[in-house]
């Protein structure tokens, strides 16, 4: 039996205790059992089955030589960083769901873990319960991953699914999502693409074997999308999704988050509601797809417990986690080539030749709104070149990148 502590008894932390309790027999069979000795939280939890394990001082946990694994489910990069570092320096393995901390300090914490013969694992930080990290690090170890494209944020996928299904305005659906607890009171990180940006930065770090920073990931959110955009998407048989993308073009690596139009032939287009879906293209296997609950109490906690079990089975050793402190570079998205869909003012019959003269051949979509039409480019164009071409066109209402 391995003694563990949970830092933060919120949604995920309490889920960790529940998963360990519910699946106690299999946890024992597979990893010798986990015993929750301490729960660190500022609050008391009267009536909770674990109320007697609650402590308010991290030093109590650190001073107990029986603690071998810590599940950090606090979030943030302040106290969570301090506590994780202190634990690893004492040879206590840390398992986390904290993407912000992993993206900022994961490489450093992994080095500290190695230096102290313990592990820093973070399966729950990307894709919640979907085993993505271990898949990339272990399952695809023989593969050169060339592209990752996915829906890595459940909140925005819920909003976009509703906008597509009901023709509703963004603000209306956001308010509804907040009412049902699917979106935070301050939804900025989700709707501006920052959450997905941190996640794709972590995945890009694993794939490149270098530290890719979220600050270098281009992010664009979903706030400007309108019901008319969805009406066009429907007319051309496509979906609009917030896509986190890592891609290699030539010898350049790109990572970005933005709304994209996706054709029905892509399984990503079928990912609905709060679910996540990630497509990985690698050089031998080709495409593989990973789908499931990217958030939520039990799903996320399950991934944390899976990591804790792996740590319990490897006390005194370091489990390779794929992170490195070597700095990695991303190319500016200005040189990334892709197709675009545009909305333009005027009449398609009058403007088709002019638009094709500037952007090359494309498909015209119309009958959605009066005095405007849509234009779907046939061929890819580098972003900087596309932006320059836009300057030459009058009456551009907006554009959406195409996957
Ligand atoms: N806000 C995130 C989401 C939670 O909606 O996917 C999981 O990181």
Tab-separated table of C-alpha atoms and ligand atoms in Angstrom:
chain	number	residue	atom	x	y	z
A	1	UNK	CA	0.000	0.000	0.000
A	2	UNK	CA	1.407	3.413	-0.980
A	3	UNK	CA	0.520	6.433	1.125
A	4	UNK	CA	-0.458	9.457	-0.890
A	5	UNK	CA	-1.617	13.029	-0.299
A	6	UNK	CA	-4.040	15.060	-2.367
A	7	UNK	CA	-3.331	18.788	-2.680
A	8	UNK	CA	-6.606	20.645	-3.227
A	9	UNK	CA	-9.950	19.003	-2.460
A	10	UNK	CA	-11.983	20.683	-5.159
A	11	UNK	CA	-13.659	19.064	-8.147
A	12	UNK	CA	-10.682	17.010	-9.332
A	13	UNK	CA	-9.120	16.399	-5.900
A	14	UNK	CA	-12.324	14.958	-4.460
A	15	UNK	CA	-12.647	12.932	-7.658
A	16	UNK	CA	-9.206	11.423	-7.008
A	17	UNK	CA	-10.381	10.197	-3.589
A	18	UNK	CA	-13.556	8.832	-5.157
A	19	UNK	CA	-11.766	6.954	-7.957
A	20	UNK	CA	-9.361	5.392	-5.435
A	21	UNK	CA	-12.304	4.400	-3.218
A	22	UNK	CA	-14.542	3.041	-5.973
A	23	UNK	CA	-11.787	1.106	-7.766
A	24	UNK	CA	-9.856	0.137	-4.609
A	25	UNK	CA	-9.679	-3.552	-5.529
A	26	UNK	CA	-8.224	-3.058	-8.963
A	27	UNK	CA	-5.898	-0.301	-7.721
A	28	UNK	CA	-4.608	-2.812	-5.158
A	29	UNK	CA	-4.235	-5.592	-7.718
A	30	UNK	CA	-2.479	-3.426	-10.275
A	31	UNK	CA	-0.386	-1.123	-8.079
A	32	UNK	CA	-0.450	-2.562	-4.559
A	33	UNK	CA	-3.109	-0.091	-3.379
A	34	UNK	CA	-3.200	3.640	-2.661
A	35	UNK	CA	-4.080	5.057	0.749
A	36	UNK	CA	-5.130	8.709	0.976
A	37	UNK	CA	-3.331	9.757	4.145
A	38	UNK	CA	-3.692	13.521	3.792
A	39	UNK	CA	-5.796	16.030	1.933
A	40	UNK	CA	-4.453	19.583	1.860
A	41	UNK	CA	-7.078	22.301	1.678
A	42	UNK	CA	-7.819	25.592	3.397
A	43	UNK	CA	-11.373	24.446	4.047
A	44	UNK	CA	-12.912	21.849	6.384
A	45	UNK	CA	-15.206	19.173	4.950
A	46	UNK	CA	-17.582	18.133	7.733
A	47	UNK	CA	-19.471	14.950	6.846
A	48	UNK	CA	-17.073	14.024	4.041
A	49	UNK	CA	-15.748	10.436	4.291
A	50	UNK	CA	-12.213	11.869	4.198
A	51	UNK	CA	-12.796	14.725	6.663
A	52	UNK	CA	-10.310	13.265	9.158
A	53	UNK	CA	-7.475	13.381	6.577
A	54	UNK	CA	-7.756	17.129	5.923
A	55	UNK	CA	-4.721	19.219	6.896
A	56	UNK	CA	-4.065	22.899	6.299
A	57	UNK	CA	-0.287	22.910	6.446
A	58	UNK	CA	1.723	21.431	3.583
A	59	UNK	CA	4.697	20.894	5.887
A	60	UNK	CA	2.765	18.152	7.713
A	61	UNK	CA	2.716	16.190	4.443
A	62	UNK	CA	6.309	16.987	3.555
A	63	UNK	CA	7.535	15.905	6.983
A	64	UNK	CA	5.863	12.494	6.787
A	65	UNK	CA	8.335	9.936	5.386
A	66	UNK	CA	5.457	7.567	4.590
A	67	UNK	CA	4.165	9.850	1.805
A	68	UNK	CA	5.544	8.618	-1.516
A	69	UNK	CA	3.152	10.195	-4.018
A	70	UNK	CA	1.330	13.517	-4.154
A	71	UNK	CA	-1.658	14.278	-6.396
A	72	UNK	CA	-1.568	18.003	-7.118
A	73	UNK	CA	-5.057	19.121	-8.073
A	74	UNK	CA	-4.851	22.715	-6.822
A	75	UNK	CA	-4.361	24.508	-10.125
A	76	UNK	CA	-2.409	27.703	-10.705
A	77	UNK	CA	1.326	28.161	-10.797
A	78	UNK	CA	1.899	29.690	-7.354
A	79	UNK	CA	1.560	27.426	-4.331
A	80	UNK	CA	1.164	24.399	-6.617
A	81	UNK	CA	4.652	25.071	-8.038
A	82	UNK	CA	6.196	25.607	-4.612
A	83	UNK	CA	4.659	22.460	-3.145
A	84	UNK	CA	5.415	20.294	-6.186
A	85	UNK	CA	9.052	21.394	-6.217
A	86	UNK	CA	9.473	20.794	-2.479
A	87	UNK	CA	7.910	17.331	-2.763
A	88	UNK	CA	10.079	16.291	-5.729
A	89	UNK	CA	13.208	17.525	-3.949
A	90	UNK	CA	12.335	15.079	-1.178
A	91	UNK	CA	11.925	12.224	-3.659
A	92	UNK	CA	8.115	12.265	-3.534
A	93	UNK	CA	6.517	11.717	-6.945
A	94	UNK	CA	3.959	14.282	-8.101
A	95	UNK	CA	0.976	13.637	-10.397
A	96	UNK	CA	-0.936	16.648	-11.619
A	97	UNK	CA	-3.939	17.821	-13.595
A	98	UNK	CA	-2.529	21.368	-13.666
A	99	UNK	CA	-1.841	22.333	-17.311
A	100	UNK	CA	-0.790	25.861	-16.414
A	101	UNK	CA	1.967	24.563	-14.139
A	102	UNK	CA	3.039	21.834	-16.566
A	103	UNK	CA	3.294	24.311	-19.434
A	104	UNK	CA	5.243	26.851	-17.367
A	105	UNK	CA	7.452	24.696	-15.142
A	106	UNK	CA	6.885	21.075	-16.188
A	107	UNK	CA	10.335	20.705	-17.746
A	108	UNK	CA	12.091	22.058	-14.663
A	109	UNK	CA	9.987	19.918	-12.320
A	110	UNK	CA	10.738	16.865	-14.463
A	111	UNK	CA	14.479	17.507	-14.150
A	112	UNK	CA	14.122	17.833	-10.371
A	113	UNK	CA	12.179	14.552	-10.324
A	114	UNK	CA	15.016	12.833	-12.225
A	115	UNK	CA	17.610	14.252	-9.859
A	116	UNK	CA	15.711	12.793	-6.914
A	117	UNK	CA	14.700	9.420	-8.382
A	118	UNK	CA	11.005	10.123	-8.468
A	119	UNK	CA	8.484	11.065	-11.166
A	120	UNK	CA	6.496	14.049	-12.370
A	121	UNK	CA	3.457	12.888	-14.357
A	122	UNK	CA	0.709	14.992	-15.910
A	123	UNK	CA	-1.640	12.777	-17.920
A	124	UNK	CA	-4.718	14.706	-16.713
A	125	UNK	CA	-3.388	18.076	-17.865
A	126	UNK	CA	-4.324	17.567	-21.534
A	127	UNK	CA	-7.524	15.932	-22.711
A	128	UNK	CA	-8.741	15.138	-19.166
A	129	UNK	CA	-9.444	11.429	-19.048
A	130	UNK	CA	-8.225	10.694	-22.579
A	131	UNK	CA	-4.827	8.976	-22.304
A	132	UNK	CA	-2.996	11.307	-24.672
A	133	UNK	CA	0.293	11.969	-22.890
A	134	UNK	CA	1.173	8.319	-22.331
A	135	UNK	CA	0.034	7.547	-25.868
A	136	UNK	CA	2.467	10.082	-27.329
A	137	UNK	CA	5.358	9.272	-24.972
A	138	UNK	CA	5.007	5.483	-24.907
A	139	UNK	CA	2.463	4.221	-27.423
A	140	UNK	CA	3.815	6.293	-30.291
A	141	UNK	CA	7.452	6.063	-29.159
A	142	UNK	CA	8.476	4.550	-32.500
A	143	UNK	CA	6.637	7.210	-34.473
A	144	UNK	CA	7.615	10.607	-35.766
A	145	UNK	CA	4.520	12.657	-34.981
A	146	UNK	CA	4.045	15.196	-37.750
A	147	UNK	CA	0.659	16.675	-36.966
A	148	UNK	CA	-1.758	16.947	-34.066
A	149	UNK	CA	-5.089	18.540	-34.623
A	150	UNK	CA	-7.794	18.485	-32.094
A	151	UNK	CA	-10.584	19.811	-30.004
A	152	UNK	CA	-8.928	20.224	-26.626
A	153	UNK	CA	-11.481	22.421	-24.897
A	154	UNK	CA	-14.877	21.058	-23.912
A	155	UNK	CA	-16.436	24.396	-22.960
A	156	UNK	CA	-15.943	25.965	-26.371
A	157	UNK	CA	-16.956	22.789	-28.173
A	158	UNK	CA	-20.194	22.803	-26.167
A	159	UNK	CA	-20.805	26.428	-27.191
A	160	UNK	CA	-19.974	25.822	-30.869
A	161	UNK	CA	-22.124	22.685	-30.991
A	162	UNK	CA	-25.080	24.680	-29.638
A	163	UNK	CA	-24.476	27.590	-31.993
A	164	UNK	CA	-24.395	25.179	-34.934
A	165	UNK	CA	-27.490	23.260	-33.806
A	166	UNK	CA	-29.679	26.156	-32.722
A	167	UNK	CA	-28.438	29.057	-34.825
A	168	UNK	CA	-27.953	30.940	-31.562
A	169	UNK	CA	-25.704	33.924	-30.843
A	170	UNK	CA	-22.400	33.343	-29.038
A	171	UNK	CA	-23.340	35.499	-26.010
A	172	UNK	CA	-26.661	33.662	-25.535
A	173	UNK	CA	-25.039	30.222	-25.579
A	174	UNK	CA	-22.190	31.352	-23.326
A	175	UNK	CA	-24.702	32.612	-20.742
A	176	UNK	CA	-26.528	29.269	-20.926
A	177	UNK	CA	-23.250	27.344	-20.550
A	178	UNK	CA	-22.388	29.429	-17.491
A	179	UNK	CA	-25.837	28.773	-16.019
A	180	UNK	CA	-25.310	25.005	-16.358
A	181	UNK	CA	-21.755	25.130	-15.000
A	182	UNK	CA	-20.156	24.177	-18.337
A	183	UNK	CA	-18.405	27.541	-18.527
A	184	UNK	CA	-16.606	29.437	-15.762
A	185	UNK	CA	-17.849	32.787	-14.446
A	186	UNK	CA	-14.736	34.249	-16.071
A	187	UNK	CA	-14.661	32.227	-19.291
A	188	UNK	CA	-11.691	34.080	-20.850
A	189	UNK	CA	-9.193	31.208	-20.796
A	190	UNK	CA	-11.627	28.923	-22.617
A	191	UNK	CA	-13.295	31.256	-25.109
A	192	UNK	CA	-10.089	33.073	-26.080
A	193	UNK	CA	-8.324	29.768	-26.789
A	194	UNK	CA	-5.740	30.085	-23.991
A	195	UNK	CA	-6.697	26.778	-22.354
A	196	UNK	CA	-6.385	24.895	-25.642
A	197	UNK	CA	-3.192	26.864	-26.366
A	198	UNK	CA	-1.544	25.640	-23.167
A	199	UNK	CA	-2.577	22.075	-23.992
A	200	UNK	CA	-1.206	22.146	-27.537
A	201	UNK	CA	2.015	23.711	-26.180
A	202	UNK	CA	2.395	20.692	-23.881
A	203	UNK	CA	1.693	18.217	-26.701
A	204	UNK	CA	4.073	20.079	-29.035
A	205	UNK	CA	6.755	19.899	-26.332
A	206	UNK	CA	6.355	16.119	-26.160
A	207	UNK	CA	6.457	15.714	-29.918
A	208	UNK	CA	9.467	17.979	-30.504
A	209	UNK	CA	11.313	16.880	-27.355
A	210	UNK	CA	11.880	20.570	-26.601
A	211	UNK	CA	10.139	23.152	-24.439
A	212	UNK	CA	7.449	24.861	-26.470
A	213	UNK	CA	6.021	27.865	-24.690
A	214	UNK	CA	2.351	28.847	-24.725
A	215	UNK	CA	3.496	32.444	-25.325
A	216	UNK	CA	4.717	31.372	-28.763
A	217	UNK	CA	1.428	29.672	-29.684
A	218	UNK	CA	-0.850	31.859	-31.793
A	219	UNK	CA	-4.304	31.856	-30.178
A	220	UNK	CA	-7.593	33.154	-31.454
A	221	UNK	CA	-10.891	32.500	-29.677
A	222	UNK	CA	-14.496	31.965	-30.705
A	223	UNK	CA	-16.071	35.245	-29.569
A	224	UNK	CA	-16.399	36.755	-33.037
A	225	UNK	CA	-18.276	33.834	-34.599
A	226	UNK	CA	-21.874	34.579	-35.545
A	227	UNK	CA	-24.938	32.526	-36.538
A	228	UNK	CA	-24.317	33.611	-40.155
A	229	UNK	CA	-20.893	31.931	-40.081
A	230	UNK	CA	-22.606	28.706	-38.996
A	231	UNK	CA	-25.232	29.080	-41.696
A	232	UNK	CA	-22.448	29.223	-44.316
A	233	UNK	CA	-20.704	26.239	-42.709
A	234	UNK	CA	-23.943	24.263	-42.939
A	235	UNK	CA	-24.420	25.275	-46.566
A	236	UNK	CA	-21.028	23.852	-47.486
A	237	UNK	CA	-21.439	20.742	-45.307
A	238	UNK	CA	-18.743	21.730	-42.831
A	239	UNK	CA	-18.449	22.319	-39.078
A	240	UNK	CA	-16.798	25.198	-37.248
A	241	UNK	CA	-14.597	23.988	-34.379
A	242	UNK	CA	-11.963	25.579	-32.161
A	243	UNK	CA	-8.923	23.658	-33.341
A	244	UNK	CA	-5.633	23.318	-31.539
A	245	UNK	CA	-3.081	22.496	-34.188
A	246	UNK	CA	0.522	21.377	-34.184
A	247	UNK	CA	1.880	20.885	-37.674
A	248	UNK	CA	5.135	20.445	-39.514
A	249	UNK	CA	5.410	22.088	-42.923
A	250	UNK	CA	8.830	21.567	-44.463
A	251	UNK	CA	11.372	21.962	-41.685
A	252	UNK	CA	9.150	24.343	-39.697
A	253	UNK	CA	6.990	23.549	-36.644
A	254	UNK	CA	3.772	25.470	-36.086
A	255	UNK	CA	1.329	25.524	-33.179
A	256	UNK	CA	-1.840	27.569	-33.097
A	257	UNK	CA	-5.404	27.688	-31.859
A	258	UNK	CA	-8.211	29.203	-33.899
A	259	UNK	CA	-11.714	28.490	-35.158
A	260	UNK	CA	-11.601	26.369	-38.313
A	261	UNK	CA	-13.987	24.983	-40.849
A	262	UNK	CA	-13.753	21.212	-41.039
A	263	UNK	CA	-15.182	18.930	-43.671
A	264	UNK	CA	-17.531	16.081	-42.785
A	265	UNK	CA	-14.894	13.566	-43.911
A	266	UNK	CA	-12.783	14.379	-40.832
A	267	UNK	CA	-13.734	12.476	-37.652
A	268	UNK	CA	-12.919	15.683	-35.750
A	269	UNK	CA	-16.037	17.243	-37.262
A	270	UNK	CA	-18.160	14.652	-35.406
A	271	UNK	CA	-16.888	15.619	-31.944
A	272	UNK	CA	-19.889	17.231	-30.282
A	273	UNK	CA	-20.706	18.930	-26.997
A	274	UNK	CA	-18.240	18.846	-24.126
A	275	UNK	CA	-16.215	16.014	-25.643
A	276	UNK	CA	-12.633	16.335	-26.885
A	277	UNK	CA	-11.175	14.628	-29.951
A	278	UNK	CA	-7.602	14.589	-31.158
A	279	UNK	CA	-6.198	13.309	-34.437
A	280	UNK	CA	-2.501	12.489	-34.505
A	281	UNK	CA	-0.703	11.938	-37.788
A	282	UNK	CA	2.574	10.075	-37.478
A	283	UNK	CA	4.917	8.814	-40.157
A	284	UNK	CA	4.452	5.019	-39.817
A	285	UNK	CA	1.028	4.579	-38.235
A	286	UNK	CA	-0.595	7.368	-40.289
A	287	UNK	CA	-3.694	8.846	-38.614
A	288	UNK	CA	-4.906	7.778	-35.180
A	289	UNK	CA	-7.780	9.351	-33.299
A	290	UNK	CA	-8.389	9.796	-29.562
A	291	UNK	CA	-11.799	10.747	-28.259
A	292	UNK	CA	-13.445	11.146	-24.877
A	293	UNK	CA	-14.167	13.372	-21.929
A	294	UNK	CA	-11.551	16.093	-21.845
A	295	UNK	CA	-12.790	17.525	-18.571
A	296	UNK	CA	-14.994	16.687	-15.629
A	297	UNK	CA	-14.472	15.319	-12.148
A	298	UNK	CA	-14.235	11.571	-12.609
A	299	UNK	CA	-12.593	11.574	-16.043
A	300	UNK	CA	-9.808	13.935	-14.987
A	301	UNK	CA	-9.366	12.263	-11.592
A	302	UNK	CA	-9.071	8.865	-13.264
A	303	UNK	CA	-6.043	10.094	-15.216
A	304	UNK	CA	-4.450	11.473	-12.023
A	305	UNK	CA	-5.005	8.161	-10.225
A	306	UNK	CA	-3.576	6.222	-13.180
A	307	UNK	CA	-0.417	8.318	-12.846
A	308	UNK	CA	-0.338	7.806	-9.072
A	309	UNK	CA	-0.553	4.046	-9.610
A	310	UNK	CA	2.347	4.163	-12.070
A	311	UNK	CA	4.399	6.142	-9.533
A	312	UNK	CA	3.475	3.713	-6.739
A	313	UNK	CA	4.705	0.836	-8.857
A	314	UNK	CA	8.017	2.633	-9.556
A	315	UNK	CA	9.128	4.018	-6.191
A	316	UNK	CA	12.803	5.034	-6.308
A	317	UNK	CA	12.740	5.300	-10.107
A	318	UNK	CA	11.898	8.031	-12.596
A	319	UNK	CA	9.212	7.378	-15.189
A	320	UNK	CA	10.115	9.089	-18.476
A	321	UNK	CA	7.555	11.805	-19.211
A	322	UNK	CA	8.849	13.282	-22.475
A	323	UNK	CA	9.573	16.826	-21.225
A	324	UNK	CA	12.923	18.546	-21.749
A	325	UNK	CA	14.321	21.916	-20.691
A	326	UNK	CA	15.928	22.514	-24.090
A	327	UNK	CA	14.153	25.483	-25.671
A	328	UNK	CA	12.177	24.739	-28.799
A	329	UNK	CA	11.169	27.133	-31.550
A	330	UNK	CA	7.905	27.579	-33.342
A	331	UNK	CA	7.732	29.198	-36.737
A	332	UNK	CA	5.624	32.329	-37.121
A	333	UNK	CA	2.227	31.371	-38.520
A	334	UNK	CA	2.747	33.940	-41.292
A	335	UNK	CA	4.454	31.213	-43.331
A	336	UNK	CA	1.812	28.549	-42.576
A	337	UNK	CA	-0.132	27.564	-45.670
A	338	UNK	CA	-3.833	26.735	-45.437
A	339	UNK	CA	-7.121	27.381	-47.166
A	340	UNK	CA	-9.546	30.093	-46.082
A	341	UNK	CA	-13.260	30.780	-46.258
A	342	UNK	CA	-14.260	34.419	-46.692
A	343	UNK	CA	-17.458	36.385	-46.387
A	344	UNK	CA	-17.614	39.309	-48.798
A	345	UNK	CA	-20.073	42.104	-49.434
A	346	UNK	CA	-21.819	42.432	-52.787
A	347	UNK	CA	-23.108	40.146	-55.450
A	348	UNK	CA	-21.305	36.925	-56.293
A	349	UNK	CA	-22.060	37.219	-60.000
A	350	UNK	CA	-20.470	40.684	-60.093
A	351	UNK	CA	-17.442	39.863	-57.889
A	352	UNK	CA	-16.496	36.217	-58.627
A	353	UNK	CA	-13.884	37.017	-61.272
A	354	UNK	CA	-12.378	39.833	-59.165
A	355	UNK	CA	-12.094	37.625	-56.057
A	356	UNK	CA	-10.631	34.694	-58.012
A	357	UNK	CA	-8.175	37.056	-59.626
A	358	UNK	CA	-6.845	37.938	-56.157
A	359	UNK	CA	-7.190	34.643	-54.265
A	360	UNK	CA	-7.178	31.994	-56.974
A	361	UNK	CA	-9.957	29.549	-57.810
A	362	UNK	CA	-12.642	28.867	-55.258
A	363	UNK	CA	-16.223	27.892	-54.563
A	364	UNK	CA	-18.917	30.486	-54.168
A	365	UNK	CA	-21.546	30.051	-51.453
A	366	UNK	CA	-24.560	32.292	-51.476
A	367	UNK	CA	-28.222	32.701	-50.461
A	368	UNK	CA	-27.323	32.981	-46.797
A	369	UNK	CA	-27.564	36.722	-46.266
A	370	UNK	CA	-28.690	39.544	-48.494
A	371	UNK	CA	-25.943	41.436	-50.314
A	372	UNK	CA	-23.100	39.147	-49.297
A	373	UNK	CA	-21.637	35.832	-50.363
A	374	UNK	CA	-19.126	33.263	-49.188
A	375	UNK	CA	-15.991	32.169	-50.996
A	376	UNK	CA	-14.143	28.942	-50.170
A	377	UNK	CA	-10.631	28.915	-51.590
A	378	UNK	CA	-9.586	25.804	-53.513
A	379	UNK	CA	-5.882	26.128	-52.751
A	380	UNK	CA	-3.762	26.803	-49.689
A	381	UNK	CA	-1.962	30.106	-49.262
A	382	UNK	CA	0.552	31.276	-46.647
A	383	UNK	CA	-1.059	33.447	-43.977
A	384	UNK	CA	1.057	36.572	-44.618
A	385	UNK	CA	0.343	36.345	-48.331
A	386	UNK	CA	-3.366	35.860	-47.628
A	387	UNK	CA	-3.462	38.918	-45.341
A	388	UNK	CA	-1.780	41.003	-48.055
A	389	UNK	CA	-4.333	39.800	-50.624
A	390	UNK	CA	-7.186	40.726	-48.279
A	391	UNK	CA	-6.039	44.348	-48.476
A	392	UNK	CA	-6.747	44.239	-52.189
A	393	UNK	CA	-10.362	43.187	-51.682
A	394	UNK	CA	-13.147	45.595	-50.756
A	395	UNK	CA	-15.956	44.568	-48.408
A	396	UNK	CA	-14.369	41.627	-46.574
A	397	UNK	CA	-16.768	40.831	-43.725
A	398	UNK	CA	-14.589	38.120	-42.214
A	399	UNK	CA	-12.671	34.908	-42.817
A	400	UNK	CA	-12.252	31.503	-41.195
A	401	UNK	CA	-9.276	29.207	-41.660
A	402	UNK	CA	-9.972	25.768	-43.106
A	403	UNK	CA	-8.499	22.575	-41.673
B	1	LIG	N1	-12.088	24.397	-19.198
B	1	LIG	C1	-11.502	23.200	-19.699
B	1	LIG	C2	-12.390	22.666	-20.831
B	1	LIG	C3	-11.352	22.198	-18.602
B	1	LIG	O1	-13.481	23.202	-21.033
B	1	LIG	O2	-12.002	21.755	-21.538
B	1	LIG	C4	-10.347	21.136	-18.857
B	1	LIG	O3	-9.061	21.628	-19.018
